[in-house]
Amino acid sequence: RPLAEEGLAMSRALGEAVPEVWACFALADISGAEGDLDQMEAWFDRALALARALGAHRWVQLFLTNLGRVTAHRGDHERAIVLIEESLQSARTNHDPQLVRHAAGNLASVLWAQGQPRRAAALRREELGLSQPGDVVWLLVECAEWGLAARLAEPAARLLGASAALRARLDAPLPRGARSLEEQWVAASRAALGEPAFEAACAAGAELSLQA
């Protein structure tokens, strides 16, 4: 934080807007790591305003999605959807698959939480289609969680098996803090199906191709 604040002060003193944007972005991430969502939102708001003033469209798209994710965590799902939809439409217009994937995935999560599973599923499919194999590892686990929430334990177990097999083939680690969540969903799926059915579903998932 002291380094980011020093960078912000220097950028402002020199009138350099580009490094000021990055200092705001860094301070937003730092605030998030500290659990201060109010400050995280404020710094992303500032970064977004600067990016708009610079006409830096790719940054605008990125910050819209990040800001939407924060506002969703704070419970303002309506604003989150508006922000991320703007980012997604802009990324599609500019044919930027990386930012389309970023926005689609975040919007899918917000819509799922808001009880819109069909729209969420369509966006998750879009995200999966634009993802590298290493990213698919965790996305499959998240899809398994959705399956469990919808009481579809057998396909959820297949996805968990597919994720574990793909992770082993790619030597791809899960995101930070994700292992405990995966363990919870594995336990929930095993409890719902029983051990033999769970193991059979996982084995079937492990045999699936990446496309399947």
C-alpha atoms as a PDB file:
ATOM      1  CA  ARG A   1       0.000   0.000   0.000  1.00  0.00           C
ATOM      2  CA  PRO A   2       2.704   2.603   0.799  1.00  0.00           C
ATOM      3  CA  LEU A   3       4.362   1.990  -2.566  1.00  0.00           C
ATOM      4  CA  ALA A   4       1.065   2.296  -4.448  1.00  0.00           C
ATOM      5  CA  GLU A   5       0.182   5.485  -2.559  1.00  0.00           C
ATOM      6  CA  GLU A   6       3.625   6.917  -3.331  1.00  0.00           C
ATOM      7  CA  GLY A   7       3.151   6.078  -7.003  1.00  0.00           C
ATOM      8  CA  LEU A   8      -0.272   7.742  -6.978  1.00  0.00           C
ATOM      9  CA  ALA A   9       1.119  10.916  -5.408  1.00  0.00           C
ATOM     10  CA  MET A  10       3.981  11.081  -7.906  1.00  0.00           C
ATOM     11  CA  SER A  11       1.638  10.536 -10.847  1.00  0.00           C
ATOM     12  CA  ARG A  12      -0.666  13.317  -9.708  1.00  0.00           C
ATOM     13  CA  ALA A  13       2.249  15.692  -9.043  1.00  0.00           C
ATOM     14  CA  LEU A  14       3.579  15.086 -12.558  1.00  0.00           C
ATOM     15  CA  GLY A  15       0.121  15.218 -14.167  1.00  0.00           C
ATOM     16  CA  GLU A  16       0.637  11.729 -15.604  1.00  0.00           C
ATOM     17  CA  ALA A  17      -2.795  10.125 -16.018  1.00  0.00           C
ATOM     18  CA  VAL A  18      -1.671   6.691 -17.245  1.00  0.00           C
ATOM     19  CA  PRO A  19       0.418   5.752 -14.188  1.00  0.00           C
ATOM     20  CA  GLU A  20      -2.319   7.272 -12.025  1.00  0.00           C
ATOM     21  CA  VAL A  21      -4.741   4.759 -13.524  1.00  0.00           C
ATOM     22  CA  TRP A  22      -2.420   1.887 -12.620  1.00  0.00           C
ATOM     23  CA  ALA A  23      -1.895   3.245  -9.104  1.00  0.00           C
ATOM     24  CA  CYS A  24      -5.682   3.340  -8.620  1.00  0.00           C
ATOM     25  CA  PHE A  25      -5.949  -0.188  -9.996  1.00  0.00           C
ATOM     26  CA  ALA A  26      -3.260  -1.373  -7.571  1.00  0.00           C
ATOM     27  CA  LEU A  27      -4.957   0.336  -4.638  1.00  0.00           C
ATOM     28  CA  ALA A  28      -8.268  -1.271  -5.590  1.00  0.00           C
ATOM     29  CA  ASP A  29      -6.652  -4.720  -5.515  1.00  0.00           C
ATOM     30  CA  ILE A  30      -4.907  -3.945  -2.228  1.00  0.00           C
ATOM     31  CA  SER A  31      -8.183  -2.772  -0.687  1.00  0.00           C
ATOM     32  CA  GLY A  32      -9.812  -5.998  -1.846  1.00  0.00           C
ATOM     33  CA  ALA A  33      -7.046  -8.064  -0.241  1.00  0.00           C
ATOM     34  CA  GLU A  34      -7.663  -6.117   2.972  1.00  0.00           C
ATOM     35  CA  GLY A  35     -11.395  -6.837   2.764  1.00  0.00           C
ATOM     36  CA  ASP A  36     -12.367  -3.179   2.355  1.00  0.00           C
ATOM     37  CA  LEU A  37     -14.989  -3.343  -0.404  1.00  0.00           C
ATOM     38  CA  ASP A  38     -15.987   0.309  -0.022  1.00  0.00           C
ATOM     39  CA  GLN A  39     -12.444   1.461  -0.785  1.00  0.00           C
ATOM     40  CA  MET A  40     -12.077  -1.139  -3.512  1.00  0.00           C
ATOM     41  CA  GLU A  41     -15.180   0.225  -5.235  1.00  0.00           C
ATOM     42  CA  ALA A  42     -13.979   3.820  -4.814  1.00  0.00           C
ATOM     43  CA  TRP A  43     -10.589   3.092  -6.391  1.00  0.00           C
ATOM     44  CA  PHE A  44     -12.118   1.207  -9.322  1.00  0.00           C
ATOM     45  CA  ASP A  45     -14.555   4.106  -9.800  1.00  0.00           C
ATOM     46  CA  ARG A  46     -11.589   6.488  -9.955  1.00  0.00           C
ATOM     47  CA  ALA A  47      -9.663   4.221 -12.350  1.00  0.00           C
ATOM     48  CA  LEU A  48     -12.727   3.962 -14.589  1.00  0.00           C
ATOM     49  CA  ALA A  49     -13.225   7.728 -14.700  1.00  0.00           C
ATOM     50  CA  LEU A  50      -9.574   8.278 -15.634  1.00  0.00           C
ATOM     51  CA  ALA A  51      -9.706   5.566 -18.313  1.00  0.00           C
ATOM     52  CA  ARG A  52     -12.823   7.131 -19.843  1.00  0.00           C
ATOM     53  CA  ALA A  53     -11.124  10.537 -19.893  1.00  0.00           C
ATOM     54  CA  LEU A  54      -8.105   9.008 -21.643  1.00  0.00           C
ATOM     55  CA  GLY A  55     -10.283   7.240 -24.191  1.00  0.00           C
ATOM     56  CA  ALA A  56      -8.592   3.969 -23.169  1.00  0.00           C
ATOM     57  CA  HIS A  57     -11.428   1.689 -24.241  1.00  0.00           C
ATOM     58  CA  ARG A  58      -9.819  -1.586 -23.218  1.00  0.00           C
ATOM     59  CA  TRP A  59      -9.156  -0.296 -19.721  1.00  0.00           C
ATOM     60  CA  VAL A  60     -12.715   0.994 -19.541  1.00  0.00           C
ATOM     61  CA  GLN A  61     -14.018  -2.497 -20.348  1.00  0.00           C
ATOM     62  CA  LEU A  62     -11.744  -4.096 -17.751  1.00  0.00           C
ATOM     63  CA  PHE A  63     -12.643  -1.642 -14.989  1.00  0.00           C
ATOM     64  CA  LEU A  64     -16.369  -1.871 -15.737  1.00  0.00           C
ATOM     65  CA  THR A  65     -16.240  -5.622 -15.158  1.00  0.00           C
ATOM     66  CA  ASN A  66     -14.080  -5.329 -12.038  1.00  0.00           C
ATOM     67  CA  LEU A  67     -16.306  -2.614 -10.629  1.00  0.00           C
ATOM     68  CA  GLY A  68     -19.371  -4.724 -11.376  1.00  0.00           C
ATOM     69  CA  ARG A  69     -17.848  -7.664  -9.525  1.00  0.00           C
ATOM     70  CA  VAL A  70     -17.205  -5.484  -6.462  1.00  0.00           C
ATOM     71  CA  THR A  71     -20.690  -3.967  -6.443  1.00  0.00           C
ATOM     72  CA  ALA A  72     -22.132  -7.479  -6.670  1.00  0.00           C
ATOM     73  CA  HIS A  73     -20.127  -8.520  -3.609  1.00  0.00           C
ATOM     74  CA  ARG A  74     -21.531  -5.470  -1.837  1.00  0.00           C
ATOM     75  CA  GLY A  75     -25.063  -6.589  -2.682  1.00  0.00           C
ATOM     76  CA  ASP A  76     -25.885  -4.068  -5.434  1.00  0.00           C
ATOM     77  CA  HIS A  77     -26.634  -6.656  -8.117  1.00  0.00           C
ATOM     78  CA  GLU A  78     -28.669  -4.280 -10.269  1.00  0.00           C
ATOM     79  CA  ARG A  79     -25.747  -1.885 -10.722  1.00  0.00           C
ATOM     80  CA  ALA A  80     -23.362  -4.815 -11.171  1.00  0.00           C
ATOM     81  CA  ILE A  81     -25.404  -6.189 -14.075  1.00  0.00           C
ATOM     82  CA  VAL A  82     -25.568  -2.781 -15.788  1.00  0.00           C
ATOM     83  CA  LEU A  83     -21.799  -2.266 -15.460  1.00  0.00           C
ATOM     84  CA  ILE A  84     -20.776  -5.716 -16.655  1.00  0.00           C
ATOM     85  CA  GLU A  85     -23.288  -5.746 -19.517  1.00  0.00           C
ATOM     86  CA  GLU A  86     -21.777  -2.474 -20.777  1.00  0.00           C
ATOM     87  CA  SER A  87     -18.319  -4.036 -20.593  1.00  0.00           C
ATOM     88  CA  LEU A  88     -19.460  -7.208 -22.365  1.00  0.00           C
ATOM     89  CA  GLN A  89     -21.170  -5.399 -25.229  1.00  0.00           C
ATOM     90  CA  SER A  90     -18.152  -3.155 -25.736  1.00  0.00           C
ATOM     91  CA  ALA A  91     -15.750  -6.109 -25.708  1.00  0.00           C
ATOM     92  CA  ARG A  92     -17.897  -7.932 -28.270  1.00  0.00           C
ATOM     93  CA  THR A  93     -18.056  -4.839 -30.482  1.00  0.00           C
ATOM     94  CA  ASN A  94     -14.257  -4.524 -30.314  1.00  0.00           C
ATOM     95  CA  HIS A  95     -13.773  -8.269 -30.955  1.00  0.00           C
ATOM     96  CA  ASP A  96     -11.685  -8.701 -27.805  1.00  0.00           C
ATOM     97  CA  PRO A  97     -12.078 -12.373 -26.763  1.00  0.00           C
ATOM     98  CA  GLN A  98     -10.051 -12.016 -23.570  1.00  0.00           C
ATOM     99  CA  LEU A  99     -12.275  -9.270 -22.198  1.00  0.00           C
ATOM    100  CA  VAL A 100     -15.431 -10.972 -23.519  1.00  0.00           C
ATOM    101  CA  ARG A 101     -14.440 -14.024 -21.464  1.00  0.00           C
ATOM    102  CA  HIS A 102     -13.707 -11.881 -18.405  1.00  0.00           C
ATOM    103  CA  ALA A 103     -17.035 -10.036 -18.603  1.00  0.00           C
ATOM    104  CA  ALA A 104     -19.122 -13.075 -19.542  1.00  0.00           C
ATOM    105  CA  GLY A 105     -17.826 -15.089 -16.601  1.00  0.00           C
ATOM    106  CA  ASN A 106     -18.439 -12.358 -14.072  1.00  0.00           C
ATOM    107  CA  LEU A 107     -21.887 -11.571 -15.452  1.00  0.00           C
ATOM    108  CA  ALA A 108     -22.761 -15.280 -15.366  1.00  0.00           C
ATOM    109  CA  SER A 109     -21.948 -15.423 -11.655  1.00  0.00           C
ATOM    110  CA  VAL A 110     -24.060 -12.358 -10.865  1.00  0.00           C
ATOM    111  CA  LEU A 111     -27.027 -13.607 -12.900  1.00  0.00           C
ATOM    112  CA  TRP A 112     -26.839 -17.042 -11.281  1.00  0.00           C
ATOM    113  CA  ALA A 113     -26.931 -15.429  -7.848  1.00  0.00           C
ATOM    114  CA  GLN A 114     -29.947 -13.393  -9.001  1.00  0.00           C
ATOM    115  CA  GLY A 115     -31.897 -16.492 -10.002  1.00  0.00           C
ATOM    116  CA  GLN A 116     -31.427 -16.233 -13.770  1.00  0.00           C
ATOM    117  CA  PRO A 117     -29.887 -19.654 -14.513  1.00  0.00           C
ATOM    118  CA  ARG A 118     -30.594 -19.796 -18.258  1.00  0.00           C
ATOM    119  CA  ARG A 119     -28.861 -16.488 -19.017  1.00  0.00           C
ATOM    120  CA  ALA A 120     -26.076 -17.434 -16.627  1.00  0.00           C
ATOM    121  CA  ALA A 121     -25.566 -20.801 -18.320  1.00  0.00           C
ATOM    122  CA  ALA A 122     -25.394 -19.247 -21.794  1.00  0.00           C
ATOM    123  CA  LEU A 123     -22.713 -16.825 -20.620  1.00  0.00           C
ATOM    124  CA  ARG A 124     -20.781 -19.583 -18.857  1.00  0.00           C
ATOM    125  CA  ARG A 125     -20.767 -21.576 -22.121  1.00  0.00           C
ATOM    126  CA  GLU A 126     -19.435 -18.506 -23.917  1.00  0.00           C
ATOM    127  CA  GLU A 127     -16.737 -18.106 -21.270  1.00  0.00           C
ATOM    128  CA  LEU A 128     -15.743 -21.776 -21.521  1.00  0.00           C
ATOM    129  CA  GLY A 129     -15.473 -21.538 -25.296  1.00  0.00           C
ATOM    130  CA  LEU A 130     -12.992 -18.673 -24.994  1.00  0.00           C
ATOM    131  CA  SER A 131     -10.935 -20.146 -22.141  1.00  0.00           C
ATOM    132  CA  GLN A 132      -7.546 -21.821 -22.195  1.00  0.00           C
ATOM    133  CA  PRO A 133      -7.429 -25.406 -20.869  1.00  0.00           C
ATOM    134  CA  GLY A 134      -5.824 -24.310 -17.596  1.00  0.00           C
ATOM    135  CA  ASP A 135      -8.705 -21.917 -16.913  1.00  0.00           C
ATOM    136  CA  VAL A 136     -11.268 -24.599 -17.779  1.00  0.00           C
ATOM    137  CA  VAL A 137     -10.039 -26.657 -14.799  1.00  0.00           C
ATOM    138  CA  TRP A 138     -11.606 -24.272 -12.277  1.00  0.00           C
ATOM    139  CA  LEU A 139     -14.584 -23.360 -14.435  1.00  0.00           C
ATOM    140  CA  LEU A 140     -15.638 -27.015 -14.464  1.00  0.00           C
ATOM    141  CA  VAL A 141     -15.552 -27.017 -10.664  1.00  0.00           C
ATOM    142  CA  GLU A 142     -17.737 -23.884 -10.582  1.00  0.00           C
ATOM    143  CA  CYS A 143     -20.162 -25.536 -12.998  1.00  0.00           C
ATOM    144  CA  ALA A 144     -20.273 -28.529 -10.653  1.00  0.00           C
ATOM    145  CA  GLU A 145     -21.293 -26.192  -7.834  1.00  0.00           C
ATOM    146  CA  TRP A 146     -24.162 -24.921 -10.002  1.00  0.00           C
ATOM    147  CA  GLY A 147     -25.171 -28.513 -10.657  1.00  0.00           C
ATOM    148  CA  LEU A 148     -25.254 -29.271  -6.950  1.00  0.00           C
ATOM    149  CA  ALA A 149     -27.350 -26.168  -6.308  1.00  0.00           C
ATOM    150  CA  ALA A 150     -29.789 -27.389  -8.984  1.00  0.00           C
ATOM    151  CA  ARG A 151     -29.825 -30.879  -7.376  1.00  0.00           C
ATOM    152  CA  LEU A 152     -28.040 -32.421 -10.343  1.00  0.00           C
ATOM    153  CA  ALA A 153     -25.466 -34.332  -8.329  1.00  0.00           C
ATOM    154  CA  GLU A 154     -24.526 -36.908 -10.971  1.00  0.00           C
ATOM    155  CA  PRO A 155     -23.488 -34.461 -13.708  1.00  0.00           C
ATOM    156  CA  ALA A 156     -21.825 -32.363 -11.003  1.00  0.00           C
ATOM    157  CA  ALA A 157     -19.704 -35.363 -10.018  1.00  0.00           C
ATOM    158  CA  ARG A 158     -18.808 -35.956 -13.677  1.00  0.00           C
ATOM    159  CA  LEU A 159     -17.598 -32.360 -13.946  1.00  0.00           C
ATOM    160  CA  LEU A 160     -15.560 -32.740 -10.753  1.00  0.00           C
ATOM    161  CA  GLY A 161     -13.972 -35.880 -12.195  1.00  0.00           C
ATOM    162  CA  ALA A 162     -13.274 -34.124 -15.478  1.00  0.00           C
ATOM    163  CA  SER A 163     -11.678 -31.185 -13.685  1.00  0.00           C
ATOM    164  CA  ALA A 164      -9.442 -33.397 -11.560  1.00  0.00           C
ATOM    165  CA  ALA A 165      -8.285 -35.403 -14.588  1.00  0.00           C
ATOM    166  CA  LEU A 166      -7.623 -32.299 -16.665  1.00  0.00           C
ATOM    167  CA  ARG A 167      -5.723 -30.684 -13.792  1.00  0.00           C
ATOM    168  CA  ALA A 168      -3.517 -33.765 -13.493  1.00  0.00           C
ATOM    169  CA  ARG A 169      -2.817 -33.831 -17.254  1.00  0.00           C
ATOM    170  CA  LEU A 170      -1.960 -30.135 -17.403  1.00  0.00           C
ATOM    171  CA  ASP A 171      -0.357 -29.871 -13.952  1.00  0.00           C
ATOM    172  CA  ALA A 172      -2.618 -26.833 -13.543  1.00  0.00           C
ATOM    173  CA  PRO A 173      -3.109 -25.501 -10.003  1.00  0.00           C
ATOM    174  CA  LEU A 174      -6.449 -24.296  -8.701  1.00  0.00           C
ATOM    175  CA  PRO A 175      -6.813 -20.576  -7.907  1.00  0.00           C
ATOM    176  CA  ARG A 176      -5.734 -19.425  -4.454  1.00  0.00           C
ATOM    177  CA  GLY A 177      -8.202 -20.534  -1.798  1.00  0.00           C
ATOM    178  CA  ALA A 178     -10.151 -22.741  -4.212  1.00  0.00           C
ATOM    179  CA  ARG A 179      -9.122 -26.151  -2.907  1.00  0.00           C
ATOM    180  CA  SER A 180     -11.287 -25.964   0.217  1.00  0.00           C
ATOM    181  CA  LEU A 181     -14.295 -25.054  -1.936  1.00  0.00           C
ATOM    182  CA  GLU A 182     -13.624 -27.973  -4.264  1.00  0.00           C
ATOM    183  CA  GLU A 183     -13.388 -30.295  -1.258  1.00  0.00           C
ATOM    184  CA  GLN A 184     -16.771 -29.049  -0.002  1.00  0.00           C
ATOM    185  CA  TRP A 185     -18.430 -29.701  -3.360  1.00  0.00           C
ATOM    186  CA  VAL A 186     -16.819 -33.133  -3.693  1.00  0.00           C
ATOM    187  CA  ALA A 187     -18.133 -34.021  -0.220  1.00  0.00           C
ATOM    188  CA  ALA A 188     -21.617 -32.707  -1.077  1.00  0.00           C
ATOM    189  CA  SER A 189     -21.714 -34.684  -4.326  1.00  0.00           C
ATOM    190  CA  ARG A 190     -20.490 -37.857  -2.632  1.00  0.00           C
ATOM    191  CA  ALA A 191     -23.123 -37.481   0.107  1.00  0.00           C
ATOM    192  CA  ALA A 192     -25.899 -36.922  -2.437  1.00  0.00           C
ATOM    193  CA  LEU A 193     -24.997 -39.899  -4.644  1.00  0.00           C
ATOM    194  CA  GLY A 194     -23.392 -42.399  -2.312  1.00  0.00           C
ATOM    195  CA  GLU A 195     -19.843 -43.664  -2.733  1.00  0.00           C
ATOM    196  CA  PRO A 196     -20.269 -46.154  -5.641  1.00  0.00           C
ATOM    197  CA  ALA A 197     -22.336 -43.800  -7.798  1.00  0.00           C
ATOM    198  CA  PHE A 198     -20.033 -40.869  -7.014  1.00  0.00           C
ATOM    199  CA  GLU A 199     -16.908 -42.817  -7.990  1.00  0.00           C
ATOM    200  CA  ALA A 200     -18.574 -44.051 -11.197  1.00  0.00           C
ATOM    201  CA  ALA A 201     -19.597 -40.512 -12.181  1.00  0.00           C
ATOM    202  CA  CYS A 202     -16.113 -39.157 -11.467  1.00  0.00           C
ATOM    203  CA  ALA A 203     -14.550 -41.925 -13.527  1.00  0.00           C
ATOM    204  CA  ALA A 204     -16.904 -41.148 -16.418  1.00  0.00           C
ATOM    205  CA  GLY A 205     -15.977 -37.481 -16.187  1.00  0.00           C
ATOM    206  CA  ALA A 206     -12.278 -38.288 -16.220  1.00  0.00           C
ATOM    207  CA  GLU A 207     -12.747 -40.013 -19.597  1.00  0.00           C
ATOM    208  CA  LEU A 208     -14.346 -36.977 -21.252  1.00  0.00           C
ATOM    209  CA  SER A 209     -12.474 -34.988 -23.866  1.00  0.00           C
ATOM    210  CA  LEU A 210     -11.897 -31.301 -23.180  1.00  0.00           C
ATOM    211  CA  GLN A 211     -14.558 -30.357 -25.739  1.00  0.00           C
ATOM    212  CA  ALA A 212     -17.086 -32.763 -24.208  1.00  0.00           C
END
